[in-house]
PDB file of C-alpha atoms in Angstrom:
ATOM      1  CA  GLN X  77      44.271 -66.365-220.246  1.00  0.00           C
ATOM      2  CA  ASN X  78      41.719 -68.107-222.424  1.00  0.00           C
ATOM      3  CA  LYS X  79      38.560 -66.013-222.225  1.00  0.00           C
ATOM      4  CA  ASN X  80      36.575 -69.202-222.846  1.00  0.00           C
ATOM      5  CA  ASP X  81      38.131 -71.254-220.054  1.00  0.00           C
ATOM      6  CA  ARG X  82      34.613 -72.133-218.921  1.00  0.00           C
ATOM      7  CA  HIS X  83      33.980 -74.340-221.943  1.00  0.00           C
ATOM      8  CA  LYS X  84      36.255 -76.200-224.338  1.00  0.00           C
ATOM      9  CA  ALA X  85      35.016 -77.133-227.791  1.00  0.00           C
ATOM     10  CA  LEU X  86      36.211 -79.184-230.751  1.00  0.00           C
ATOM     11  CA  LEU X  87      35.252 -78.575-234.379  1.00  0.00           C
ATOM     12  CA  ALA X  88      35.827 -81.742-236.437  1.00  0.00           C
ATOM     13  CA  MET X  89      35.211 -81.830-240.193  1.00  0.00           C
ATOM     14  CA  ALA X  90      35.916 -84.086-243.150  1.00  0.00           C
ATOM     15  CA  VAL X  91      37.411 -81.761-245.759  1.00  0.00           C
ATOM     16  CA  GLY X  92      38.755 -81.637-249.295  1.00  0.00           C
ATOM     17  CA  ILE X  93      41.102 -79.090-250.811  1.00  0.00           C
ATOM     18  CA  SER X  94      38.387 -77.817-253.174  1.00  0.00           C
ATOM     19  CA  GLN X  95      36.516 -76.431-250.166  1.00  0.00           C
ATOM     20  CA  MET X  96      39.545 -74.861-248.479  1.00  0.00           C
ATOM     21  CA  GLN X  97      38.260 -71.292-248.807  1.00  0.00           C
ATOM     22  CA  ASN X  98      35.002 -72.068-247.029  1.00  0.00           C
ATOM     23  CA  VAL X  99      36.683 -74.241-244.387  1.00  0.00           C
ATOM     24  CA  ASP X 100      39.124 -71.382-243.739  1.00  0.00           C
ATOM     25  CA  VAL X 101      36.218 -69.115-242.762  1.00  0.00           C
ATOM     26  CA  MET X 102      34.654 -71.796-240.575  1.00  0.00           C
ATOM     27  CA  ALA X 103      37.888 -72.708-238.801  1.00  0.00           C
ATOM     28  CA  ARG X 104      38.774 -69.096-238.015  1.00  0.00           C
ATOM     29  CA  LYS X 105      35.475 -68.644-236.189  1.00  0.00           C
ATOM     30  CA  PHE X 106      36.435 -71.411-233.783  1.00  0.00           C
ATOM     31  CA  LEU X 107      40.149 -70.722-233.497  1.00  0.00           C
ATOM     32  CA  ASN X 108      39.417 -67.080-232.634  1.00  0.00           C
ATOM     33  CA  GLU X 109      37.613 -68.384-229.549  1.00  0.00           C
ATOM     34  CA  SER X 110      40.552 -70.672-228.669  1.00  0.00           C
ATOM     35  CA  TYR X 111      38.592 -73.775-229.611  1.00  0.00           C
ATOM     36  CA  THR X 112      40.272 -76.760-231.290  1.00  0.00           C
ATOM     37  CA  VAL X 113      39.949 -77.606-234.992  1.00  0.00           C
ATOM     38  CA  MET X 114      40.466 -81.130-236.336  1.00  0.00           C
ATOM     39  CA  LEU X 115      40.433 -81.733-240.091  1.00  0.00           C
ATOM     40  CA  PHE X 116      39.842 -85.152-241.628  1.00  0.00           C
ATOM     41  CA  HIS X 117      41.342 -85.049-245.130  1.00  0.00           C
ATOM     42  CA  TYR X 118      39.375 -87.374-247.380  1.00  0.00           C
ATOM     43  CA  ASP X 119      41.327 -86.430-250.525  1.00  0.00           C
ATOM     44  CA  GLY X 120      44.769 -87.113-249.059  1.00  0.00           C
ATOM     45  CA  ASN X 121      45.886 -83.503-249.583  1.00  0.00           C
ATOM     46  CA  VAL X 122      47.337 -81.967-246.421  1.00  0.00           C
ATOM     47  CA  ASP X 123      50.200 -79.974-247.897  1.00  0.00           C
ATOM     48  CA  GLY X 124      47.753 -77.790-249.801  1.00  0.00           C
ATOM     49  CA  TRP X 125      46.533 -76.374-246.488  1.00  0.00           C
ATOM     50  CA  ARG X 126      49.985 -75.247-245.305  1.00  0.00           C
ATOM     51  CA  SER X 127      49.480 -71.788-246.760  1.00  0.00           C
ATOM     52  CA  LEU X 128      46.779 -71.033-244.175  1.00  0.00           C
ATOM     53  CA  GLU X 129      48.283 -69.244-241.186  1.00  0.00           C
ATOM     54  CA  TRP X 130      46.371 -71.419-238.726  1.00  0.00           C
ATOM     55  CA  SER X 131      47.191 -74.750-240.376  1.00  0.00           C
ATOM     56  CA  ASP X 132      49.819 -75.708-237.797  1.00  0.00           C
ATOM     57  CA  LYS X 133      47.331 -75.029-235.006  1.00  0.00           C
ATOM     58  CA  ALA X 134      44.856 -77.570-236.361  1.00  0.00           C
ATOM     59  CA  ILE X 135      44.986 -81.343-236.033  1.00  0.00           C
ATOM     60  CA  HIS X 136      45.232 -83.058-239.430  1.00  0.00           C
ATOM     61  CA  ILE X 137      44.223 -86.677-240.059  1.00  0.00           C
ATOM     62  CA  VAL X 138      44.394 -88.283-243.502  1.00  0.00           C
ATOM     63  CA  ALA X 139      42.499 -91.223-245.006  1.00  0.00           C
ATOM     64  CA  PRO X 140      41.483 -91.073-248.673  1.00  0.00           C
ATOM     65  CA  ASN X 141      37.811 -91.371-249.621  1.00  0.00           C
ATOM     66  CA  GLN X 142      36.432 -91.683-246.103  1.00  0.00           C
ATOM     67  CA  THR X 143      33.481 -89.921-244.476  1.00  0.00           C
ATOM     68  CA  LYS X 144      33.240 -87.900-241.298  1.00  0.00           C
ATOM     69  CA  TRP X 145      31.434 -90.760-239.512  1.00  0.00           C
ATOM     70  CA  TRP X 146      34.268 -93.154-240.444  1.00  0.00           C
ATOM     71  CA  PHE X 147      36.795 -90.677-239.064  1.00  0.00           C
ATOM     72  CA  ALA X 148      34.718 -89.915-235.965  1.00  0.00           C
ATOM     73  CA  LYS X 149      34.431 -93.589-235.009  1.00  0.00           C
ATOM     74  CA  ARG X 150      38.184 -94.070-235.257  1.00  0.00           C
ATOM     75  CA  PHE X 151      39.601 -90.791-233.958  1.00  0.00           C
ATOM     76  CA  LEU X 152      36.971 -89.238-231.667  1.00  0.00           C
ATOM     77  CA  HIS X 153      36.709 -91.962-229.049  1.00  0.00           C
ATOM     78  CA  PRO X 154      35.040 -90.454-225.943  1.00  0.00           C
ATOM     79  CA  SER X 155      38.199 -90.966-223.882  1.00  0.00           C
ATOM     80  CA  VAL X 156      40.281 -89.117-226.476  1.00  0.00           C
ATOM     81  CA  VAL X 157      37.982 -86.088-226.630  1.00  0.00           C
ATOM     82  CA  ALA X 158      36.983 -86.080-222.955  1.00  0.00           C
ATOM     83  CA  ILE X 159      38.683 -82.715-222.394  1.00  0.00           C
ATOM     84  CA  TYR X 160      36.057 -81.046-224.606  1.00  0.00           C
ATOM     85  CA  ASP X 161      32.698 -79.939-223.291  1.00  0.00           C
ATOM     86  CA  PHE X 162      31.214 -79.784-226.799  1.00  0.00           C
ATOM     87  CA  ILE X 163      31.871 -81.640-230.067  1.00  0.00           C
ATOM     88  CA  PHE X 164      30.924 -79.959-233.372  1.00  0.00           C
ATOM     89  CA  LEU X 165      30.882 -82.710-236.031  1.00  0.00           C
ATOM     90  CA  TRP X 166      30.194 -80.670-239.135  1.00  0.00           C
ATOM     91  CA  ASP X 167      30.162 -80.907-242.903  1.00  0.00           C
ATOM     92  CA  GLU X 168      32.545 -78.675-244.826  1.00  0.00           C
ATOM     93  CA  ASP X 169      29.911 -76.796-246.825  1.00  0.00           C
ATOM     94  CA  LEU X 170      28.346 -74.565-244.175  1.00  0.00           C
ATOM     95  CA  GLY X 171      28.228 -70.785-244.415  1.00  0.00           C
ATOM     96  CA  VAL X 172      28.893 -69.267-240.983  1.00  0.00           C
ATOM     97  CA  GLU X 173      28.516 -65.523-241.555  1.00  0.00           C
ATOM     98  CA  ASN X 174      25.713 -65.394-238.962  1.00  0.00           C
ATOM     99  CA  PHE X 175      27.180 -67.932-236.563  1.00  0.00           C
ATOM    100  CA  ASP X 176      29.211 -67.342-233.392  1.00  0.00           C
ATOM    101  CA  PRO X 177      30.421 -70.522-231.646  1.00  0.00           C
ATOM    102  CA  ARG X 178      30.806 -68.904-228.233  1.00  0.00           C
ATOM    103  CA  ARG X 179      27.275 -67.539-228.229  1.00  0.00           C
ATOM    104  CA  TYR X 180      26.048 -70.872-229.555  1.00  0.00           C
ATOM    105  CA  ILE X 181      27.584 -72.770-226.646  1.00  0.00           C
ATOM    106  CA  ASP X 182      26.218 -70.255-224.164  1.00  0.00           C
ATOM    107  CA  ILE X 183      22.727 -70.934-225.527  1.00  0.00           C
ATOM    108  CA  MET X 184      23.186 -74.699-225.282  1.00  0.00           C
ATOM    109  CA  VAL X 185      24.169 -74.323-221.644  1.00  0.00           C
ATOM    110  CA  SER X 186      21.456 -71.839-220.687  1.00  0.00           C
ATOM    111  CA  GLU X 187      18.754 -73.902-222.424  1.00  0.00           C
ATOM    112  CA  GLY X 188      19.939 -77.215-220.982  1.00  0.00           C
ATOM    113  CA  LEU X 189      20.477 -78.739-224.430  1.00  0.00           C
ATOM    114  CA  GLU X 190      22.648 -81.819-224.994  1.00  0.00           C
ATOM    115  CA  ILE X 191      22.292 -82.313-228.769  1.00  0.00           C
ATOM    116  CA  THR X 192      21.706 -79.440-231.186  1.00  0.00           C
ATOM    117  CA  GLN X 193      22.279 -78.032-234.625  1.00  0.00           C
ATOM    118  CA  PRO X 194      22.268 -74.455-235.904  1.00  0.00           C
ATOM    119  CA  ALA X 195      19.148 -73.571-237.863  1.00  0.00           C
ATOM    120  CA  LEU X 196      19.386 -73.285-241.649  1.00  0.00           C
ATOM    121  CA  ASP X 197      18.812 -70.010-243.464  1.00  0.00           C
ATOM    122  CA  PRO X 198      15.818 -70.871-245.703  1.00  0.00           C
ATOM    123  CA  ASP X 199      16.567 -68.133-248.228  1.00  0.00           C
ATOM    124  CA  LEU X 200      20.162 -69.103-249.004  1.00  0.00           C
ATOM    125  CA  SER X 201      20.395 -72.807-248.149  1.00  0.00           C
ATOM    126  CA  THR X 202      20.069 -75.639-250.620  1.00  0.00           C
ATOM    127  CA  ASP X 203      19.145 -79.231-249.813  1.00  0.00           C
ATOM    128  CA  ILE X 204      16.797 -78.484-246.915  1.00  0.00           C
ATOM    129  CA  HIS X 205      15.144 -81.838-246.296  1.00  0.00           C
ATOM    130  CA  HIS X 206      13.358 -81.323-242.984  1.00  0.00           C
ATOM    131  CA  ARG X 207      11.210 -78.413-241.861  1.00  0.00           C
ATOM    132  CA  ILE X 208      12.432 -78.649-238.273  1.00  0.00           C
ATOM    133  CA  THR X 209      15.874 -77.454-239.414  1.00  0.00           C
ATOM    134  CA  ILE X 210      14.564 -74.190-240.921  1.00  0.00           C
ATOM    135  CA  ARG X 211      15.335 -71.031-238.955  1.00  0.00           C
ATOM    136  CA  ASN X 212      12.530 -69.438-236.985  1.00  0.00           C
ATOM    137  CA  LYS X 213      13.287 -65.708-236.890  1.00  0.00           C
ATOM    138  CA  MET X 214      11.016 -65.214-233.881  1.00  0.00           C
ATOM    139  CA  THR X 215      12.770 -67.571-231.460  1.00  0.00           C
ATOM    140  CA  LYS X 216      16.209 -68.239-230.015  1.00  0.00           C
ATOM    141  CA  VAL X 217      15.690 -72.008-229.975  1.00  0.00           C
ATOM    142  CA  HIS X 218      12.984 -74.356-231.188  1.00  0.00           C
ATOM    143  CA  ARG X 219      12.529 -77.971-230.154  1.00  0.00           C
ATOM    144  CA  ARG X 220       9.658 -79.065-232.400  1.00  0.00           C
ATOM    145  CA  VAL X 221       7.978 -78.323-235.700  1.00  0.00           C
ATOM    146  CA  TYR X 222       4.278 -78.153-236.517  1.00  0.00           C
ATOM    147  CA  ASP X 223       3.125 -79.719-239.770  1.00  0.00           C
ATOM    148  CA  ASN X 224      -0.404 -80.930-240.437  1.00  0.00           C
ATOM    149  CA  ARG X 225       0.357 -82.736-243.678  1.00  0.00           C
ATOM    150  CA  SER X 226      -0.731 -86.366-243.512  1.00  0.00           C
ATOM    151  CA  SER X 227       2.804 -87.549-244.192  1.00  0.00           C
ATOM    152  CA  MET X 228       4.108 -85.674-241.148  1.00  0.00           C
ATOM    153  CA  ASN X 229       1.273 -84.806-238.757  1.00  0.00           C
ATOM    154  CA  CYS X 230       3.482 -82.967-236.259  1.00  0.00           C
ATOM    155  CA  SER X 231       1.652 -81.400-233.317  1.00  0.00           C
ATOM    156  CA  ASP X 232       2.035 -80.775-229.589  1.00  0.00           C
ATOM    157  CA  ASP X 233       1.229 -84.450-229.128  1.00  0.00           C
ATOM    158  CA  SER X 234       4.237 -85.573-231.170  1.00  0.00           C
ATOM    159  CA  LYS X 235       6.853 -87.236-228.984  1.00  0.00           C
ATOM    160  CA  GLY X 236       9.708 -87.982-231.369  1.00  0.00           C
ATOM    161  CA  PRO X 237      11.469 -87.527-234.729  1.00  0.00           C
ATOM    162  CA  PRO X 238      11.115 -85.882-237.107  1.00  0.00           C
ATOM    163  CA  CYS X 239       8.679 -83.629-235.238  1.00  0.00           C
ATOM    164  CA  THR X 240      10.748 -83.174-232.066  1.00  0.00           C
ATOM    165  CA  GLY X 241      13.907 -84.546-230.462  1.00  0.00           C
ATOM    166  CA  TRP X 242      15.737 -84.541-233.767  1.00  0.00           C
ATOM    167  CA  VAL X 243      18.654 -82.887-235.585  1.00  0.00           C
ATOM    168  CA  GLU X 244      20.140 -83.596-239.001  1.00  0.00           C
ATOM    169  CA  GLY X 245      23.524 -85.202-239.624  1.00  0.00           C
ATOM    170  CA  MET X 246      25.130 -82.274-241.461  1.00  0.00           C
ATOM    171  CA  ALA X 247      25.906 -80.048-238.458  1.00  0.00           C
ATOM    172  CA  PRO X 248      25.252 -81.777-235.112  1.00  0.00           C
ATOM    173  CA  VAL X 249      26.701 -80.500-231.859  1.00  0.00           C
ATOM    174  CA  PHE X 250      27.024 -82.796-228.854  1.00  0.00           C
ATOM    175  CA  SER X 251      27.732 -82.295-225.180  1.00  0.00           C
ATOM    176  CA  ARG X 252      30.447 -84.511-223.728  1.00  0.00           C
ATOM    177  CA  ALA X 253      27.879 -86.814-222.132  1.00  0.00           C
ATOM    178  CA  ALA X 254      25.821 -87.070-225.310  1.00  0.00           C
ATOM    179  CA  TRP X 255      28.884 -87.826-227.439  1.00  0.00           C
ATOM    180  CA  LYS X 256      29.927 -90.643-225.121  1.00  0.00           C
ATOM    181  CA  CYS X 257      26.625 -92.290-226.045  1.00  0.00           C
ATOM    182  CA  VAL X 258      26.510 -91.285-229.722  1.00  0.00           C
ATOM    183  CA  TRP X 259      29.985 -92.673-230.406  1.00  0.00           C
ATOM    184  CA  HIS X 260      28.718 -96.125-229.458  1.00  0.00           C
ATOM    185  CA  LEU X 261      25.747 -95.720-231.798  1.00  0.00           C
ATOM    186  CA  ILE X 262      28.040 -95.120-234.783  1.00  0.00           C
ATOM    187  CA  GLN X 263      28.606 -98.421-236.567  1.00  0.00           C
ATOM    188  CA  ASN X 264      32.205 -99.169-237.505  1.00  0.00           C
ATOM    189  CA  ASP X 265      31.355-100.340-241.013  1.00  0.00           C
ATOM    190  CA  LEU X 266      28.401 -98.080-241.834  1.00  0.00           C
ATOM    191  CA  ILE X 267      30.376 -95.066-242.935  1.00  0.00           C
ATOM    192  CA  HIS X 268      27.605 -92.757-244.165  1.00  0.00           C
ATOM    193  CA  GLY X 269      25.756 -92.522-240.849  1.00  0.00           C
ATOM    194  CA  TRP X 270      22.265 -92.897-242.296  1.00  0.00           C
ATOM    195  CA  GLY X 271      19.721 -93.765-239.618  1.00  0.00           C
ATOM    196  CA  LEU X 272      21.733 -92.250-236.777  1.00  0.00           C
ATOM    197  CA  ASP X 273      19.668 -89.056-236.806  1.00  0.00           C
ATOM    198  CA  MET X 274      16.493 -90.901-235.817  1.00  0.00           C
ATOM    199  CA  LYS X 275      18.216 -92.456-232.798  1.00  0.00           C
ATOM    200  CA  LEU X 276      20.289 -89.532-231.485  1.00  0.00           C
ATOM    201  CA  GLY X 277      17.515 -88.643-229.045  1.00  0.00           C
ATOM    202  CA  TYR X 278      18.328 -91.777-227.044  1.00  0.00           C
ATOM    203  CA  CYS X 279      21.621 -90.062-226.169  1.00  0.00           C
ATOM    204  CA  ALA X 280      20.011 -86.820-224.994  1.00  0.00           C
ATOM    205  CA  GLN X 281      20.515 -87.540-221.274  1.00  0.00           C
ATOM    206  CA  GLY X 282      16.802 -87.217-220.620  1.00  0.00           C
ATOM    207  CA  ASP X 283      13.664 -86.255-222.510  1.00  0.00           C
ATOM    208  CA  ARG X 284      14.672 -85.774-226.140  1.00  0.00           C
ATOM    209  CA  ALA X 285      11.811 -83.319-226.649  1.00  0.00           C
ATOM    210  CA  GLU X 286      13.543 -81.031-224.136  1.00  0.00           C
ATOM    211  CA  LYS X 287      17.250 -81.876-224.496  1.00  0.00           C
ATOM    212  CA  VAL X 288      17.479 -81.777-228.302  1.00  0.00           C
ATOM    213  CA  GLY X 289      16.956 -78.534-230.192  1.00  0.00           C
ATOM    214  CA  VAL X 290      17.647 -76.320-233.178  1.00  0.00           C
ATOM    215  CA  ILE X 291      19.280 -72.981-232.339  1.00  0.00           C
ATOM    216  CA  ASP X 292      17.766 -70.159-234.395  1.00  0.00           C
ATOM    217  CA  SER X 293      19.708 -67.102-233.281  1.00  0.00           C
ATOM    218  CA  GLU X 294      23.036 -68.604-234.459  1.00  0.00           C
ATOM    219  CA  TYR X 295      22.282 -69.979-237.888  1.00  0.00           C
ATOM    220  CA  VAL X 296      24.144 -71.254-240.951  1.00  0.00           C
ATOM    221  CA  VAL X 297      23.730 -71.645-244.697  1.00  0.00           C
ATOM    222  CA  HIS X 298      23.832 -75.164-246.108  1.00  0.00           C
ATOM    223  CA  GLN X 299      25.518 -74.906-249.485  1.00  0.00           C
ATOM    224  CA  GLY X 300      24.611 -78.444-250.514  1.00  0.00           C
ATOM    225  CA  ILE X 301      28.013 -79.624-251.740  1.00  0.00           C
ATOM    226  CA  PRO X 302      28.410 -83.425-251.977  1.00  0.00           C
ATOM    227  CA  SER X 303      30.254 -84.747-248.929  1.00  0.00           C
ATOM    228  CA  LEU X 304      33.173 -86.101-250.959  1.00  0.00           C
ATOM    229  CA  GLY X 305      33.664 -82.831-252.819  1.00  0.00           C
ATOM    230  CA  GLY X 306      32.778 -81.441-256.235  1.00  0.00           C
ATOM    231  CA  PRO X 307      30.191 -78.929-257.453  1.00  0.00           C
ATOM    232  CA  SER X 308      26.657 -79.043-256.054  1.00  0.00           C
ATOM    233  CA  ASP X 309      25.041 -78.328-259.436  1.00  0.00           C
ATOM    234  CA  THR X 310      24.592 -81.763-261.007  1.00  0.00           C
ATOM    235  CA  SER X 311      24.284 -80.217-264.487  1.00  0.00           C
ATOM    236  CA  LYS X 312      27.990 -79.371-264.291  1.00  0.00           C
ATOM    237  CA  LEU X 313      29.055 -82.832-263.163  1.00  0.00           C
ATOM    238  CA  PRO X 314      30.762 -85.220-265.580  1.00  0.00           C
ATOM    239  CA  ARG X 315      29.143 -88.617-266.059  1.00  0.00           C
ATOM    240  CA  ARG X 316      31.680 -90.328-263.808  1.00  0.00           C
ATOM    241  CA  SER X 317      30.851 -87.991-260.904  1.00  0.00           C
ATOM    242  CA  LEU X 318      27.134 -88.591-261.354  1.00  0.00           C
ATOM    243  CA  ASP X 319      27.768 -92.340-261.258  1.00  0.00           C
ATOM    244  CA  LEU X 320      29.782 -91.913-258.056  1.00  0.00           C
ATOM    245  CA  ARG X 321      27.000 -89.922-256.405  1.00  0.00           C
ATOM    246  CA  THR X 322      24.465 -92.554-257.435  1.00  0.00           C
ATOM    247  CA  HIS X 323      26.692 -95.257-255.979  1.00  0.00           C
ATOM    248  CA  ILE X 324      27.086 -93.359-252.712  1.00  0.00           C
ATOM    249  CA  ARG X 325      23.338 -92.851-252.404  1.00  0.00           C
ATOM    250  CA  ARG X 326      22.691 -96.524-253.027  1.00  0.00           C
ATOM    251  CA  GLN X 327      25.312 -97.512-250.480  1.00  0.00           C
ATOM    252  CA  SER X 328      23.856 -95.066-247.961  1.00  0.00           C
ATOM    253  CA  SER X 329      20.359 -96.492-248.435  1.00  0.00           C
ATOM    254  CA  ALA X 330      21.663-100.026-247.967  1.00  0.00           C
ATOM    255  CA  GLU X 331      23.494 -98.948-244.804  1.00  0.00           C
ATOM    256  CA  LEU X 332      20.283 -97.390-243.480  1.00  0.00           C
ATOM    257  CA  GLU X 333      18.509-100.745-243.730  1.00  0.00           C
ATOM    258  CA  LYS X 334      21.421-102.495-242.022  1.00  0.00           C
ATOM    259  CA  PHE X 335      21.373 -99.932-239.205  1.00  0.00           C
ATOM    260  CA  LYS X 336      17.638-100.449-238.670  1.00  0.00           C
ATOM    261  CA  GLU X 337      18.069-104.216-238.664  1.00  0.00           C
ATOM    262  CA  ARG X 338      20.865-104.040-236.081  1.00  0.00           C
ATOM    263  CA  TRP X 339      18.838-101.753-233.829  1.00  0.00           C
ATOM    264  CA  GLU X 340      15.833-104.042-233.969  1.00  0.00           C
ATOM    265  CA  LYS X 341      18.011-107.117-233.344  1.00  0.00           C
ATOM    266  CA  ALA X 342      19.642-105.455-230.321  1.00  0.00           C
ATOM    267  CA  VAL X 343      16.229-104.584-228.903  1.00  0.00           C
ATOM    268  CA  ARG X 344      14.984-108.155-229.356  1.00  0.00           C
ATOM    269  CA  GLU X 345      18.038-109.690-227.723  1.00  0.00           C
ATOM    270  CA  ASP X 346      18.158-107.383-224.693  1.00  0.00           C
ATOM    271  CA  ASP X 347      15.548-108.689-222.253  1.00  0.00           C
ATOM    272  CA  GLU X 348      16.106-105.742-219.925  1.00  0.00           C
ATOM    273  CA  TRP X 349      15.644-103.058-222.591  1.00  0.00           C
ATOM    274  CA  MET X 350      12.789-100.672-221.985  1.00  0.00           C
ATOM    275  CA  ASP X 351      12.275 -97.974-224.603  1.00  0.00           C
ATOM    276  CA  PRO X 352      12.142 -94.698-222.621  1.00  0.00           C
ATOM    277  CA  PHE X 353      10.118 -93.069-225.394  1.00  0.00           C
ATOM    278  CA  ASP X 354       7.426 -95.693-225.804  1.00  0.00           C
ATOM    279  CA  ALA X 355       4.030 -94.048-225.440  1.00  0.00           C
TER     280      ALA X 355
END
């Protein structure tokens, strides 16, 4: 009998063969708890994973050069994944030595959290962009960050992102109810997902300052590998790879502006819309 019958979870990741060793470690953590693993192969290479003993237990989906948000929109429709209580939509470059998925889910449930991410180890992680994601060694969970810099000004009075009610796009975890909402937020043609993070709190099934959090006791290392593969150290990248990364960043920035425009247009056109987080 499945010792985790109480909760079912899905780990979904966009992966490339160059990160197979790290993905192997991540997948085993979830499969050992009888959770489901779904791999989105953005490099078209599935056969290269056959050597892993658990490969036949995972779900494999292939589409070259696509992102996890592209895959999620097409293959993680809420009706398709309704059997799962929790959806882990993660990047492939996370170190999980200090992460236990069962304990993580137990914390989400006990804390009443709907949208979360594991905290980042500040000593070993690269590409930490937001202070709220950094692990607090003194707490099990934190829901806000304090920062008195003029550019941030995060205090107890802060009501929204990036001070509270916010998680980053690299390792989000959603309850079933939250995912049903988030899936509709994902834009079919905006494949990099930029801008989603600032709006996830609207899917928190209540007050985002309470229902969204960063879990400190189960934490990960962000290794900072580009999402379509390759080394993280740009000094080792050939010119062509640097050009590709520049192109992706430009496309992501353009998509962010489109996402903002669509949100604002939807708000204007919906006469019955009332922003639940308006002060």
